[in-house]
Amino acid sequence: MASAKLPGQVVLVLQGGGALGAYQVGVYEALHEAGLEPEWAIGTSIGAVNAAVIAGNRREDRLPRLLELWGRFEQGDAGALDHSKVFGDFAALLWGIPGFFSPRLPAWGGLKAKVGLDSASYYSTAPLRESATPFDTLLDIVRRKAQRADLENVSLGCPLNNLMQEMSPLNATFKKRLNAVLATWQAAVADALTRAQKQGTVRREVDCRAAALFIVSSWEGCVGVAKAMQSVKDFRLCMKQLEEHVAGLAVRP
């Protein structure tokens, strides 16, 4: 198939995130059928796997090899699934986690939905912002994250910090948008701590913005280290330390 003519280079950038890798195969298939073959293939996590298949095969073999790879994934043992966990994860996808985040419905209208930059994410941190007991809610979020961890949570997916490390040095737009995600998380936590401070449940001397930066950074660090070590135990130990730190921000009796 003749390649389509485009100015500059064709670069395919693939992010991580487990099941997103299957969608990436469809994206590459559409490019392939349009005669647009990437000169560069860049990826992180599962995206790096797909990128390696694309870069490591001749043009005519790339799509068959990708389909073969994902065909193997599809043929896994369905009987080994924990159906209660599947339904629990699906419920979180649809309705969020009470007190933490909820779906931002307009953004689910498709890639061309006109929602504006401030509402372009799939989920909103409004539940944490609107909690009547922000400190208790924040502490519960950290505690539940550790309690619900299992090997699948720890071993699969792509943490935000991984994507930032891979993509921020390469593209200013990626860096800007990824930083905006972190800023949103930090702002939500800082707001919760500030309101809790006014309620008298967080110590007056706590710097809420600095505390929020530490909490979000520690959360992402625990996820990254646990994925590297493939250890649920170490993830829970790390999150337990974070939980104790957050609890220590409370007004002492």
Tab-separated table of C-alpha atoms in Angstrom:
chain	number	residue	atom	x	y	z
A	1	MET	CA	0.000	0.000	0.000
A	2	ALA	CA	1.377	3.394	-0.931
A	3	SER	CA	1.926	5.793	1.942
A	4	ALA	CA	-0.134	8.973	2.067
A	5	LYS	CA	1.854	12.180	1.689
A	6	LEU	CA	2.000	14.382	4.766
A	7	PRO	CA	4.357	17.208	5.690
A	8	GLY	CA	6.922	16.364	8.349
A	9	GLN	CA	7.095	13.019	10.119
A	10	VAL	CA	4.301	10.699	11.185
A	11	VAL	CA	4.754	9.952	14.902
A	12	LEU	CA	2.463	7.538	16.768
A	13	VAL	CA	2.386	8.129	20.542
A	14	LEU	CA	0.669	5.428	22.617
A	15	GLN	CA	-0.126	5.835	26.314
A	16	GLY	CA	-0.443	3.112	28.920
A	17	GLY	CA	-3.529	1.809	30.640
A	18	GLY	CA	-4.140	-1.899	30.085
A	19	ALA	CA	-7.286	-2.229	27.987
A	20	LEU	CA	-6.495	1.010	26.146
A	21	GLY	CA	-3.916	-1.035	24.268
A	22	ALA	CA	-6.732	-2.826	22.417
A	23	TYR	CA	-8.103	0.505	21.193
A	24	GLN	CA	-4.620	1.443	20.015
A	25	VAL	CA	-4.653	-1.543	17.671
A	26	GLY	CA	-7.785	-0.122	16.045
A	27	VAL	CA	-6.146	3.282	15.714
A	28	TYR	CA	-3.117	1.751	14.028
A	29	GLU	CA	-5.358	-0.331	11.749
A	30	ALA	CA	-7.158	2.823	10.587
A	31	LEU	CA	-3.834	4.564	9.921
A	32	HIS	CA	-2.540	1.517	8.093
A	33	GLU	CA	-5.607	1.334	5.856
A	34	ALA	CA	-5.246	5.047	5.091
A	35	GLY	CA	-1.638	4.530	4.048
A	36	LEU	CA	-0.249	6.439	7.032
A	37	GLU	CA	2.638	4.452	8.461
A	38	PRO	CA	4.436	5.936	11.483
A	39	GLU	CA	8.114	6.750	11.155
A	40	TRP	CA	8.335	6.862	14.930
A	41	ALA	CA	6.360	4.752	17.431
A	42	ILE	CA	6.569	5.874	21.064
A	43	GLY	CA	4.771	4.316	24.000
A	44	THR	CA	4.612	3.778	27.730
A	45	SER	CA	3.356	0.696	29.590
A	46	ILE	CA	0.999	-1.278	27.289
A	47	GLY	CA	1.531	1.431	24.676
A	48	ALA	CA	5.228	0.535	24.643
A	49	VAL	CA	4.315	-3.095	23.912
A	50	ASN	CA	2.227	-2.071	20.901
A	51	ALA	CA	4.902	0.390	19.783
A	52	ALA	CA	7.545	-2.353	19.969
A	53	VAL	CA	5.438	-4.638	17.758
A	54	ILE	CA	4.984	-1.841	15.220
A	55	ALA	CA	8.634	-0.797	15.232
A	56	GLY	CA	9.974	-4.366	15.251
A	57	ASN	CA	8.123	-5.689	12.196
A	58	ARG	CA	8.025	-4.994	8.489
A	59	ARG	CA	5.199	-2.749	7.365
A	60	GLU	CA	3.141	-5.606	5.943
A	61	ASP	CA	3.560	-7.693	9.132
A	62	ARG	CA	2.711	-5.051	11.723
A	63	LEU	CA	-1.075	-5.353	11.782
A	64	PRO	CA	-1.142	-9.190	11.678
A	65	ARG	CA	1.347	-9.313	14.565
A	66	LEU	CA	-0.693	-6.856	16.633
A	67	LEU	CA	-3.887	-8.813	16.005
A	68	GLU	CA	-2.110	-12.050	16.911
A	69	LEU	CA	-0.847	-10.547	20.181
A	70	TRP	CA	-4.228	-9.230	21.237
A	71	GLY	CA	-5.924	-12.424	20.118
A	72	ARG	CA	-3.863	-14.219	22.751
A	73	PHE	CA	-4.979	-11.761	25.421
A	74	GLU	CA	-8.613	-12.230	24.383
A	75	GLN	CA	-8.386	-16.006	24.697
A	76	GLY	CA	-7.506	-15.904	28.408
A	77	ASP	CA	-9.378	-18.063	30.911
A	78	ALA	CA	-12.644	-16.219	31.534
A	79	GLY	CA	-13.440	-18.648	34.316
A	80	ALA	CA	-10.548	-17.240	36.334
A	81	LEU	CA	-12.206	-13.822	36.590
A	82	ASP	CA	-13.386	-12.580	39.951
A	83	HIS	CA	-16.852	-11.510	38.834
A	84	SER	CA	-17.577	-9.538	41.985
A	85	LYS	CA	-14.451	-7.484	41.310
A	86	VAL	CA	-15.363	-7.036	37.645
A	87	PHE	CA	-18.784	-5.670	38.582
A	88	GLY	CA	-17.232	-3.513	41.300
A	89	ASP	CA	-14.738	-2.000	38.860
A	90	PHE	CA	-17.516	-1.457	36.309
A	91	ALA	CA	-19.617	0.311	38.940
A	92	ALA	CA	-16.691	2.605	39.770
A	93	LEU	CA	-16.280	3.340	36.060
A	94	LEU	CA	-19.946	4.298	35.686
A	95	TRP	CA	-20.674	6.023	38.993
A	96	GLY	CA	-17.287	6.839	40.508
A	97	ILE	CA	-16.394	6.389	44.176
A	98	PRO	CA	-18.719	8.120	46.673
A	99	GLY	CA	-17.055	11.121	48.290
A	100	PHE	CA	-14.046	10.987	45.949
A	101	PHE	CA	-14.946	11.455	42.280
A	102	SER	CA	-17.908	11.169	39.944
A	103	PRO	CA	-18.341	11.000	36.144
A	104	ARG	CA	-18.408	14.311	34.301
A	105	LEU	CA	-21.190	13.310	31.903
A	106	PRO	CA	-20.721	15.942	29.124
A	107	ALA	CA	-17.144	14.714	28.564
A	108	TRP	CA	-18.477	11.216	27.799
A	109	GLY	CA	-20.132	12.643	24.672
A	110	GLY	CA	-17.089	11.794	22.558
A	111	LEU	CA	-13.772	13.322	21.599
A	112	LYS	CA	-15.513	16.226	19.842
A	113	ALA	CA	-17.846	17.090	22.702
A	114	LYS	CA	-17.758	20.845	23.297
A	115	VAL	CA	-17.085	20.979	27.016
A	116	GLY	CA	-14.192	23.444	27.315
A	117	LEU	CA	-10.735	22.800	28.744
A	118	ASP	CA	-11.836	23.033	32.386
A	119	SER	CA	-14.376	20.231	31.922
A	120	ALA	CA	-12.497	18.009	29.466
A	121	SER	CA	-11.685	15.240	31.961
A	122	TYR	CA	-13.932	12.184	32.303
A	123	TYR	CA	-14.220	12.547	36.078
A	124	SER	CA	-14.782	15.426	38.500
A	125	THR	CA	-13.341	15.886	42.005
A	126	ALA	CA	-16.521	17.755	43.036
A	127	PRO	CA	-17.592	15.019	45.528
A	128	LEU	CA	-14.483	15.680	47.642
A	129	ARG	CA	-14.905	19.436	47.247
A	130	GLU	CA	-18.559	19.247	48.300
A	131	SER	CA	-18.155	16.854	51.231
A	132	ALA	CA	-19.594	18.227	54.482
A	133	THR	CA	-16.793	16.456	56.402
A	134	PRO	CA	-13.775	17.004	54.120
A	135	PHE	CA	-11.085	15.736	56.492
A	136	ASP	CA	-12.882	12.470	57.272
A	137	THR	CA	-13.595	12.011	53.559
A	138	LEU	CA	-9.958	12.562	52.582
A	139	LEU	CA	-8.711	10.149	55.232
A	140	ASP	CA	-11.263	7.549	54.140
A	141	ILE	CA	-10.147	7.868	50.495
A	142	VAL	CA	-6.552	7.056	51.429
A	143	ARG	CA	-7.624	4.173	53.678
A	144	ARG	CA	-9.926	2.596	51.093
A	145	LYS	CA	-7.287	2.826	48.375
A	146	ALA	CA	-5.032	0.537	50.404
A	147	GLN	CA	-7.825	-1.808	51.485
A	148	ARG	CA	-9.040	-2.390	47.926
A	149	ALA	CA	-5.596	-3.042	46.463
A	150	ASP	CA	-4.932	-6.413	44.850
A	151	LEU	CA	-2.278	-7.798	42.512
A	152	GLU	CA	-4.217	-6.713	39.418
A	153	ASN	CA	-4.418	-3.103	40.650
A	154	VAL	CA	-0.719	-3.101	41.420
A	155	SER	CA	0.546	-4.864	38.295
A	156	LEU	CA	-1.651	-3.384	35.541
A	157	GLY	CA	-2.286	0.087	34.170
A	158	CYS	CA	-0.083	3.135	33.782
A	159	PRO	CA	0.319	5.562	36.718
A	160	LEU	CA	0.084	9.231	35.855
A	161	ASN	CA	3.637	9.826	37.064
A	162	ASN	CA	4.957	7.242	34.558
A	163	LEU	CA	3.189	8.980	31.696
A	164	MET	CA	4.495	12.358	32.873
A	165	GLN	CA	8.070	11.119	33.063
A	166	GLU	CA	7.868	9.644	29.570
A	167	MET	CA	5.972	12.397	27.754
A	168	SER	CA	6.619	15.733	29.503
A	169	PRO	CA	10.197	16.093	28.198
A	170	LEU	CA	9.034	15.325	24.649
A	171	ASN	CA	6.082	17.623	24.144
A	172	ALA	CA	5.136	20.938	25.777
A	173	THR	CA	1.411	20.384	25.206
A	174	PHE	CA	1.507	16.973	26.903
A	175	LYS	CA	3.425	18.534	29.786
A	176	LYS	CA	0.885	21.335	30.168
A	177	ARG	CA	-2.151	19.037	30.201
A	178	LEU	CA	-0.562	16.409	32.475
A	179	ASN	CA	0.507	19.123	34.913
A	180	ALA	CA	-3.071	20.379	34.845
A	181	VAL	CA	-4.290	16.948	36.002
A	182	LEU	CA	-1.924	17.001	38.974
A	183	ALA	CA	-2.889	20.599	39.723
A	184	THR	CA	-6.557	19.583	39.797
A	185	TRP	CA	-5.874	16.780	42.278
A	186	GLN	CA	-3.725	19.006	44.470
A	187	ALA	CA	-6.309	21.794	44.423
A	188	ALA	CA	-9.078	19.397	45.483
A	189	VAL	CA	-7.019	18.066	48.408
A	190	ALA	CA	-5.877	21.572	49.429
A	191	ASP	CA	-9.479	22.786	49.350
A	192	ALA	CA	-10.599	19.858	51.537
A	193	LEU	CA	-7.841	20.582	54.080
A	194	THR	CA	-8.566	24.324	54.085
A	195	ARG	CA	-12.278	23.756	54.758
A	196	ALA	CA	-11.407	21.211	57.450
A	197	GLN	CA	-9.096	23.794	59.003
A	198	LYS	CA	-11.967	26.284	59.158
A	199	GLN	CA	-14.138	23.585	60.736
A	200	GLY	CA	-11.507	23.057	63.414
A	201	THR	CA	-10.579	19.481	62.465
A	202	VAL	CA	-7.152	20.261	60.915
A	203	ARG	CA	-4.430	22.057	62.883
A	204	ARG	CA	-4.146	25.799	62.213
A	205	GLU	CA	-0.396	25.667	61.536
A	206	VAL	CA	-0.754	23.171	58.645
A	207	ASP	CA	0.175	24.633	55.239
A	208	CYS	CA	-2.715	23.151	53.252
A	209	ARG	CA	-1.170	23.679	49.805
A	210	ALA	CA	2.135	22.095	50.840
A	211	ALA	CA	0.303	19.222	52.542
A	212	ALA	CA	-1.773	18.627	49.399
A	213	LEU	CA	1.372	18.515	47.253
A	214	PHE	CA	2.910	15.954	49.606
A	215	ILE	CA	-0.239	13.800	49.745
A	216	VAL	CA	-0.673	13.642	45.954
A	217	SER	CA	3.054	13.057	45.392
A	218	SER	CA	3.139	10.304	48.022
A	219	TRP	CA	0.043	8.632	46.546
A	220	GLU	CA	1.607	8.536	43.092
A	221	GLY	CA	4.924	7.403	44.575
A	222	CYS	CA	3.292	4.492	46.393
A	223	VAL	CA	1.615	3.387	43.164
A	224	GLY	CA	4.843	3.659	41.152
A	225	VAL	CA	7.003	1.755	43.649
A	226	ALA	CA	4.380	-0.966	44.134
A	227	LYS	CA	4.117	-1.489	40.376
A	228	ALA	CA	7.892	-1.749	40.068
A	229	MET	CA	8.006	-4.309	42.894
A	230	GLN	CA	4.722	-6.020	41.912
A	231	SER	CA	3.848	-6.099	45.592
A	232	VAL	CA	0.431	-5.520	47.153
A	233	LYS	CA	2.037	-5.796	50.590
A	234	ASP	CA	4.477	-2.958	49.925
A	235	PHE	CA	1.706	-0.831	48.431
A	236	ARG	CA	-0.406	-1.241	51.560
A	237	LEU	CA	2.597	-0.490	53.794
A	238	CYS	CA	3.307	2.682	51.817
A	239	MET	CA	-0.331	3.809	51.842
A	240	LYS	CA	-0.519	3.064	55.581
A	241	GLN	CA	2.296	5.548	56.147
A	242	LEU	CA	0.420	8.100	54.040
A	243	GLU	CA	-2.765	7.424	56.017
A	244	GLU	CA	-0.904	8.026	59.286
A	245	HIS	CA	0.563	11.257	57.910
A	246	VAL	CA	-2.884	12.534	56.899
A	247	ALA	CA	-4.320	11.506	60.280
A	248	GLY	CA	-1.510	13.456	61.939
A	249	LEU	CA	-2.805	16.689	60.400
A	250	ALA	CA	-5.861	16.536	62.652
A	251	VAL	CA	-6.336	18.736	65.696
A	252	ARG	CA	-4.956	16.894	68.712
A	253	PRO	CA	-7.509	16.170	71.463
